[in-house]
Amino acid sequence: MRTVKPSPLFTEVEGKVECGVCNRRCRIPNGQWGYCSVRFNFDNKLYTASYGDLSAIESRPIEVKPFFHYWPGSTSLTFSTWSCNFDCPWCQNHHLSRAKPNPLAASYVSPKSLVDMAVKSGDMGLCVSFNEPTMLFEYCLDVFPLARSRGLYCCFVSNGFMTTKALQMLAQAGLDGLKVNIKGDEEVYEKYIGVKGGEELVWRTVSEAKRMGLHVEVVFLIVNGVSDDEDCIRTVIEKHLKYAGPETPIHFTRYYPAYRFRNPPTLIEVIDRAYTMAKEAGVLYPYVGNIPGHPGFHTYCPSCGNPVIKRFQYGVYEVKLTEDNKCMYCKTPIPITG
């Protein structure tokens, strides 16, 4: 079973193994699985059952993630596996996140084969997305060094609930871009995600990633009836300024009904209000998502207000930046990676 491999991040505690990949820190008895149904205890060692078991592989524009300040206009080979360490009631990829890996029936893609695919298709990088990428933590520790040796960037689209040690190991392996999905304030994490203290732990990941020098962007899916009140939005903006900083992009994206959640789509006026609140609070690069054609898709120079990157349907169609990523109108530096 090629998709079953030892996991390096665990400790033995009271006859169990404590998984150190995510902040659930599951203490798993021998012969049992952790919450995510990806890692298990065998003979008091931690193993993953999803190594190289890829549920999807697809070349996609980096703006779809969304990353707007990270290799704009490029494509990344995007891949995923199964399961998740969260159970968001509105998950848009629940067909992947609620499925469990099955080593007896799994397909397998070696790290080298995956990197070769990206190079052959002309992608500039790799992105682990669709489901929570820490489900492929062990695989990425082997994939990323190969990818970086071939000149590819490596990024995650994550819920941010990984441990600091896991983040450090990924960064050492070659992770250089992290998009973190914020669910809301602490009440949202406790009531809908089922994790206490989740808000602070996720923002800690954002802060640590910034400290390590990773490119970081934040996404806040504003869910109708859950996280669309001004107090929740204001809390997220305040945390963003504190832990990510005013120069870090934040995307306010519109919720649509999915999975077990049937509330109507979030009002566009709420998304617009969040965007305005962020600008007024001092966020330099707020964005709007899941509203096609909205002017909030563009990047505006925070000094002169002119659009310096224009986008449509997650593609770039106009760039007004110098070669060293300064505004073509007023020469203000714009923080762009790539």
XYZ file of N, CA and C in Angstrom, residues 109-300:
576
model
N 0.262 8.790 -7.013
C 1.101 9.640 -7.858
C 2.367 9.947 -7.070
N 3.497 9.559 -7.591
C 4.750 9.790 -6.876
C 5.090 11.278 -6.882
N 5.879 11.744 -5.914
C 6.298 13.148 -5.917
C 6.954 13.573 -7.230
N 7.832 12.744 -7.763
C 8.503 13.093 -9.013
C 7.517 13.193 -10.170
N 6.560 12.260 -10.234
C 5.573 12.299 -11.322
C 4.745 13.570 -11.266
N 4.377 13.993 -10.062
C 3.580 15.210 -9.917
C 4.361 16.432 -10.384
N 5.606 16.540 -9.963
C 6.429 17.682 -10.372
C 6.656 17.661 -11.879
N 6.887 16.490 -12.434
C 7.052 16.379 -13.889
C 5.802 16.861 -14.620
N 4.626 16.542 -14.101
C 3.367 17.002 -14.706
C 3.313 18.517 -14.766
N 3.679 19.155 -13.651
C 3.622 20.620 -13.587
C 4.566 21.249 -14.599
N 5.778 20.724 -14.679
C 6.764 21.270 -15.615
C 6.301 21.066 -17.054
N 5.799 19.878 -17.349
C 5.360 19.567 -18.710
C 4.192 20.440 -19.145
N 3.284 20.761 -18.216
C 2.102 21.557 -18.574
C 2.374 23.057 -18.569
N 3.591 23.451 -18.195
C 3.938 24.866 -18.216
C 3.481 25.647 -17.004
N 3.078 24.951 -15.953
C 2.683 25.644 -14.726
C 3.918 26.224 -14.037
N 3.714 27.336 -13.340
C 4.826 27.980 -12.640
C 4.954 27.513 -11.195
N 3.959 26.746 -10.739
C 4.032 26.297 -9.360
C 3.062 25.185 -9.051
N 3.061 24.797 -7.775
C 2.142 23.799 -7.245
C 1.261 24.455 -6.197
N 0.007 24.037 -6.132
C -0.909 24.523 -5.105
C -1.697 23.344 -4.549
N -1.672 23.194 -3.229
C -2.450 22.145 -2.575
C -3.745 22.786 -2.105
N -4.856 22.317 -2.665
C -6.140 23.003 -2.457
C -7.271 21.983 -2.563
N -8.492 22.484 -2.765
C -9.740 21.714 -2.892
C -10.195 21.121 -1.550
N -9.298 20.386 -0.869
C -9.573 20.014 0.522
C -8.403 20.509 1.372
N -8.487 20.365 2.683
C -7.439 20.904 3.559
C -6.079 20.272 3.236
N -5.088 21.084 2.860
C -3.815 20.538 2.371
C -2.966 19.822 3.413
N -3.210 20.067 4.705
C -2.430 19.320 5.696
C -2.785 17.838 5.707
N -3.849 17.448 5.003
C -4.120 16.029 4.823
C -3.022 15.384 3.968
N -2.239 16.216 3.261
C -1.113 15.742 2.457
C 0.220 16.220 3.033
N 0.244 16.487 4.313
C 1.441 17.035 4.962
C 2.691 16.217 4.642
N 2.645 14.924 4.864
C 3.820 14.071 4.682
C 4.254 14.039 3.213
N 3.289 13.990 2.321
C 3.563 13.987 0.879
C 4.250 15.285 0.468
N 3.747 16.408 0.984
C 4.309 17.709 0.610
C 5.745 17.870 1.086
N 6.088 17.241 2.200
C 7.471 17.300 2.669
C 8.433 16.698 1.652
N 7.948 15.789 0.821
C 8.772 15.190 -0.232
C 8.592 15.893 -1.575
N 7.388 16.382 -1.842
C 7.102 17.027 -3.131
C 7.775 18.392 -3.240
N 7.680 19.197 -2.195
C 8.112 20.592 -2.297
C 9.603 20.760 -2.608
N 10.512 20.001 -1.982
C 11.926 20.167 -2.364
C 12.177 19.858 -3.840
N 11.505 18.832 -4.362
C 11.643 18.512 -5.785
C 11.118 19.651 -6.647
N 9.972 20.204 -6.251
C 9.370 21.292 -7.020
C 10.267 22.523 -7.027
N 10.799 22.869 -5.868
C 11.652 24.060 -5.799
C 12.938 23.868 -6.608
N 13.432 22.633 -6.649
C 14.642 22.364 -7.437
C 14.392 22.513 -8.933
N 13.117 22.452 -9.334
C 12.739 22.642 -10.739
C 12.232 24.059 -11.002
N 12.361 24.942 -10.019
C 11.982 26.341 -10.209
C 10.519 26.648 -10.000
N 9.790 25.765 -9.330
C 8.357 25.962 -9.115
C 8.092 26.569 -7.741
N 7.071 27.416 -7.656
C 6.625 27.870 -6.338
C 5.706 26.813 -5.723
N 5.504 26.907 -4.404
C 4.694 25.924 -3.681
C 3.784 26.648 -2.701
N 2.482 26.421 -2.807
C 1.560 27.147 -1.935
C 0.435 26.247 -1.426
N -0.167 26.706 -0.340
C -1.280 26.034 0.334
C -2.503 26.936 0.319
N -3.680 26.325 0.195
C -4.959 26.988 0.480
C -5.542 26.246 1.675
N -5.477 26.863 2.854
C -5.650 26.122 4.106
C -6.624 26.799 5.053
N -7.157 26.003 5.985
C -7.951 26.589 7.071
C -7.070 27.154 8.185
N -5.762 26.964 8.074
C -4.830 27.576 9.007
C -4.738 26.913 10.367
N -5.319 25.710 10.521
C -5.362 25.067 11.835
C -4.165 24.148 12.075
N -3.152 24.245 11.241
C -1.942 23.448 11.423
C -1.165 23.942 12.644
N -0.334 23.076 13.198
C 0.521 23.493 14.304
C 1.680 24.329 13.769
N 2.296 25.080 14.665
C 3.450 25.888 14.266
C 4.589 25.000 13.780
N 4.780 23.850 14.424
C 5.836 22.929 13.998
C 5.572 22.407 12.595
N 4.327 22.070 12.294
C 3.995 21.608 10.942
C 4.277 22.701 9.920
N 3.910 23.928 10.239
C 4.166 25.051 9.334
C 5.661 25.237 9.118
N 6.440 25.139 10.176
C 7.893 25.277 10.057
C 8.472 24.206 9.146
N 8.020 22.972 9.308
C 8.535 21.877 8.486
C 8.167 22.066 7.024
N 6.955 22.536 6.774
C 6.528 22.789 5.400
C 7.343 23.917 4.773
N 7.575 24.976 5.544
C 8.364 26.098 5.030
C 9.794 25.655 4.723
N 10.355 24.823 5.587
C 11.707 24.314 5.347
C 11.751 23.434 4.100
N 10.648 22.750 3.818
C 10.583 21.883 2.634
C 10.403 22.682 1.346
N 9.890 23.925 1.454
C 9.736 24.741 0.247
C 8.437 25.499 0.122
N 7.517 25.347 1.082
C 6.279 26.132 1.042
C 6.626 27.613 1.123
N 6.123 28.416 0.159
C 6.417 29.848 0.218
C 5.178 30.718 0.061
N 4.009 30.107 -0.101
C 2.765 30.866 -0.189
C 1.673 30.196 0.626
N 0.932 30.998 1.404
C -0.126 30.446 2.252
C -1.356 31.335 2.185
N -2.466 30.749 1.747
C -3.748 31.444 1.816
C -4.554 30.802 2.926
N -4.981 31.627 3.880
C -5.693 31.116 5.049
C -7.153 31.534 4.982
N -8.041 30.552 5.108
C -9.478 30.809 5.130
C -9.929 31.050 6.566
N -10.364 32.261 6.846
C -10.875 32.603 8.167
C -12.379 32.335 8.190
N -12.850 31.640 9.216
C -14.275 31.291 9.298
C -15.113 32.379 9.959
N -14.487 33.225 10.771
C -15.237 34.255 11.485
C -14.608 34.514 12.837
N -15.426 34.885 13.814
C -14.915 35.115 15.162
C -14.956 33.811 15.966
N -14.614 33.901 17.247
C -14.529 32.692 18.070
C -15.865 31.963 18.162
N -16.964 32.707 18.189
C -18.282 32.077 18.259
C -18.532 31.181 17.055
N -18.107 31.624 15.877
C -18.282 30.816 14.667
C -17.460 29.535 14.768
N -16.218 29.643 15.220
C -15.369 28.450 15.335
C -15.952 27.445 16.327
N -16.475 27.923 17.433
C -17.017 27.008 18.440
C -18.349 26.404 18.000
N -19.244 27.235 17.465
C -20.602 26.786 17.166
C -20.692 25.975 15.884
N -19.956 26.380 14.861
C -20.116 25.754 13.552
C -18.965 24.824 13.164
N -17.764 25.091 13.672
C -16.608 24.275 13.302
C -16.291 23.252 14.382
N -16.691 23.548 15.612
C -16.507 22.596 16.697
C -15.121 22.585 17.302
N -14.419 23.729 17.249
C -13.105 23.822 17.881
C -13.071 25.047 18.793
N -12.683 24.840 20.036
C -12.549 25.950 20.975
C -11.168 26.581 20.821
N -11.142 27.900 20.847
C -9.876 28.601 20.673
C -9.388 28.621 19.246
N -10.232 28.194 18.314
C -9.817 28.101 16.916
C -9.439 29.431 16.306
N -10.164 30.480 16.671
C -9.897 31.796 16.096
C -8.451 32.217 16.352
N -8.020 32.175 17.604
C -6.666 32.616 17.943
C -5.606 31.705 17.328
N -5.874 30.405 17.290
C -4.900 29.471 16.730
C -4.695 29.702 15.241
N -5.769 29.987 14.525
C -5.655 30.240 13.088
C -4.919 31.556 12.833
N -5.260 32.587 13.587
C -4.546 33.859 13.417
C -3.077 33.717 13.818
N -2.777 32.837 14.751
C -1.378 32.586 15.100
C -0.627 32.009 13.905
N -1.293 31.123 13.157
C -0.681 30.586 11.941
C -0.375 31.698 10.955
N -1.323 32.617 10.788
C -1.108 33.758 9.894
C 0.121 34.550 10.337
N 0.184 34.848 11.624
C 1.295 35.629 12.165
C 2.625 34.904 12.002
N 2.641 33.606 12.296
C 3.873 32.827 12.178
C 4.331 32.740 10.728
N 3.389 32.559 9.814
C 3.743 32.488 8.395
C 4.368 33.798 7.924
N 3.806 34.906 8.377
C 4.389 36.208 8.035
C 5.805 36.323 8.611
N 5.966 35.903 9.846
C 7.275 35.993 10.494
C 8.313 35.149 9.768
N 7.885 34.001 9.220
C 8.802 33.120 8.502
C 9.136 33.625 7.102
N 8.442 34.658 6.650
C 8.709 35.206 5.329
C 7.876 34.617 4.215
N 6.843 33.837 4.538
C 5.952 33.313 3.508
C 5.066 34.432 2.965
N 4.663 34.282 1.721
C 3.635 35.178 1.191
C 2.290 34.718 1.745
N 1.550 35.639 2.352
C 0.291 35.300 3.013
C -0.845 36.157 2.457
N -1.967 35.509 2.179
C -3.216 36.213 1.894
C -4.316 35.555 2.719
N -5.321 36.353 3.076
C -6.403 35.897 3.946
C -7.717 35.975 3.187
N -8.557 34.963 3.364
C -9.901 34.961 2.785
C -10.918 34.808 3.909
N -11.946 35.625 3.857
C -13.040 35.534 4.825
C -14.330 35.312 4.047
N -14.811 34.060 4.034
C -16.101 33.742 3.424
C -17.191 34.219 4.376
N -17.935 35.227 3.958
C -18.972 35.795 4.816
C -20.270 35.031 4.574
N -20.684 34.268 5.580
C -21.831 33.366 5.451
C -23.083 34.034 6.000
N -24.111 34.041 5.190
C -25.391 34.653 5.560
C -25.949 34.004 6.826
N -26.210 34.829 7.846
C -26.773 34.328 9.090
C -25.772 33.743 10.055
N -24.501 33.733 9.679
C -23.452 33.163 10.535
C -22.381 34.200 10.864
N -21.812 34.785 9.824
C -20.671 35.694 10.016
C -20.859 37.012 9.274
N -22.129 37.371 9.010
C -22.395 38.566 8.207
C -22.766 39.795 9.026
N -22.727 39.696 10.357
C -23.033 40.878 11.167
C -21.779 41.743 11.295
N -21.989 43.033 11.508
C -20.870 43.974 11.515
C -19.881 43.701 12.638
N -20.351 43.202 13.769
C -19.434 42.908 14.870
C -18.438 41.823 14.477
N -18.929 40.773 13.823
C -18.052 39.689 13.384
C -17.076 40.194 12.323
N -17.593 40.946 11.360
C -16.738 41.483 10.298
C -15.674 42.398 10.886
N -16.076 43.244 11.816
C -15.123 44.164 12.445
C -14.040 43.394 13.207
N -14.439 42.324 13.895
C -13.465 41.505 14.619
C -12.433 40.911 13.672
N -12.891 40.381 12.543
C -11.968 39.794 11.569
C -11.007 40.855 11.039
N -11.509 42.031 10.736
C -10.650 43.106 10.230
C -9.614 43.510 11.278
N -10.039 43.629 12.520
C -9.108 43.996 13.594
C -8.028 42.933 13.773
N -8.430 41.655 13.733
C -7.456 40.573 13.863
C -6.497 40.576 12.668
N -7.038 40.853 11.501
C -6.202 40.895 10.297
C -5.116 41.963 10.430
N -5.506 43.142 10.858
C -4.531 44.216 11.019
C -3.500 43.869 12.086
N -3.929 43.188 13.137
C -3.026 42.844 14.239
C -2.047 41.739 13.859
N -2.545 40.680 13.220
C -1.725 39.496 12.990
C -1.124 39.424 11.586
N -1.796 39.995 10.601
C -1.309 39.932 9.225
C -0.677 41.244 8.782
N -1.236 42.359 9.250
C -0.708 43.667 8.885
C -1.481 44.294 7.740
N -1.440 45.615 7.631
C -2.252 46.330 6.636
C -1.878 46.017 5.198
N -0.633 45.572 4.959
C -0.187 45.304 3.593
C -0.620 43.928 3.092
N -1.124 43.073 3.971
C -1.538 41.721 3.587
C -2.936 41.747 2.985
N -3.111 41.188 1.784
C -4.447 41.186 1.167
C -5.452 40.380 1.983
N -6.688 40.875 2.022
C -7.799 40.112 2.589
C -8.941 40.126 1.587
N -9.512 38.959 1.325
C -10.586 38.790 0.345
C -11.892 38.508 1.085
N -12.888 39.340 0.855
C -14.221 39.114 1.423
C -15.061 38.431 0.350
N -15.363 37.159 0.553
C -16.029 36.392 -0.489
C -17.467 36.055 -0.111
N -18.266 35.958 -1.140
C -19.704 35.748 -0.960
C -20.026 34.262 -0.842
N -20.767 33.923 0.182
C -21.235 32.548 0.396
C -22.412 32.228 -0.528
N -22.441 30.982 -1.018
C -23.602 30.413 -1.714
C -23.962 29.092 -1.026
N -25.236 28.703 -1.033
C -25.638 27.465 -0.349
C -24.864 26.247 -0.860
N -24.429 25.406 0.066
C -23.697 24.190 -0.283
C -23.755 23.212 0.880
N -23.601 21.942 0.548
C -23.508 20.860 1.535
C -24.738 20.858 2.443
N -24.591 21.033 3.757
C -25.724 20.959 4.675
C -26.345 22.323 4.981
N -25.851 23.375 4.349
C -26.281 24.726 4.714
C -27.131 25.306 3.601
N -28.355 25.712 3.951
C -29.325 26.151 2.947
C -29.662 27.638 3.031
N -29.002 28.387 3.903
C -29.274 29.821 3.957
C -29.060 30.445 2.583
N -29.843 31.473 2.228
C -29.660 32.133 0.927
C -28.264 32.736 0.803
N -27.836 33.051 -0.425
C -26.528 33.686 -0.612
C -26.405 34.978 0.192
N -25.207 35.273 0.603
C -24.951 36.510 1.339
C -25.274 37.714 0.459
N -25.896 38.716 1.044
C -26.237 39.923 0.296
C -24.970 40.616 -0.199
N -25.011 41.084 -1.437
C -23.864 41.804 -1.996
C -23.562 43.049 -1.170
N -24.620 43.665 -0.636
C -24.421 44.871 0.175
C -23.550 44.583 1.404
N -23.655 43.377 1.947
C -22.838 43.003 3.109
C -21.363 42.896 2.711
N -21.108 42.296 1.559
C -19.730 42.183 1.070
C -19.154 43.569 0.802
N -19.954 44.424 0.166
C -19.505 45.797 -0.092
C -19.182 46.526 1.210
N -20.026 46.319 2.218
C -19.814 46.981 3.501
C -18.520 46.489 4.153
N -18.247 45.192 4.086
C -17.008 44.649 4.645
C -15.789 45.250 3.948
N -15.866 45.349 2.639
C -14.779 45.941 1.842
C -14.517 47.378 2.282
N -15.584 48.149 2.436
C -15.457 49.547 2.856
C -14.917 49.649 4.277
N -15.427 48.802 5.167
C -14.946 48.808 6.553
C -13.447 48.527 6.618
N -12.982 47.591 5.803
C -11.562 47.250 5.801
C -10.717 48.432 5.332
N -11.153 49.079 4.262
C -10.405 50.234 3.764
C -10.367 51.343 4.806
N -11.508 51.593 5.435
C -11.573 52.658 6.436
C -10.712 52.340 7.660
N -10.539 51.047 7.948
C -9.736 50.637 9.105
C -8.238 50.658 8.821
N -7.864 50.757 7.544
C -6.453 50.830 7.205
C -5.893 49.653 6.440
N -6.743 48.709 6.029
C -6.280 47.607 5.179
C -5.979 48.174 3.792
N -4.787 47.933 3.295
C -4.366 48.542 2.032
C -4.873 47.792 0.805
N -5.077 46.481 0.951
C -5.454 45.680 -0.215
C -6.631 44.756 0.102
N -7.821 45.334 0.299
C -9.021 44.501 0.455
C -9.549 44.088 -0.916
N -10.194 42.944 -0.981
C -10.762 42.447 -2.235
C -12.145 41.867 -1.992
N -12.874 41.727 -3.088
C -14.201 41.119 -3.089
C -14.125 39.844 -3.917
N -14.803 38.780 -3.479
C -14.778 37.523 -4.216
C -16.156 36.917 -4.389
N -16.285 36.059 -5.385
C -17.532 35.350 -5.717
C -18.639 36.282 -6.199
N -18.260 37.457 -6.701
C -19.222 38.377 -7.324
C -18.615 38.790 -8.662
N -18.881 38.052 -9.744
C -18.233 38.313 -11.034
C -18.419 39.758 -11.497
N -17.326 40.338 -11.995
C -17.377 41.684 -12.540
C -17.294 42.794 -11.513
N -17.194 42.451 -10.253
C -17.146 43.480 -9.202
C -15.812 44.235 -9.272
N -15.834 45.564 -9.128
C -14.575 46.327 -9.160
C -13.627 45.977 -8.023
N -14.135 45.310 -6.988
C -13.288 44.880 -5.887
C -12.363 43.734 -6.234
N -12.415 43.229 -7.478
C -11.471 42.216 -7.946
C -10.118 42.840 -8.282
N -10.090 44.156 -8.550
C -8.877 44.806 -9.022
C -7.965 45.201 -7.861
N -6.686 45.367 -8.174
C -5.721 45.904 -7.216
C -5.562 47.392 -7.471
N -5.733 48.176 -6.426
C -5.619 49.633 -6.529
C -4.403 50.105 -5.742
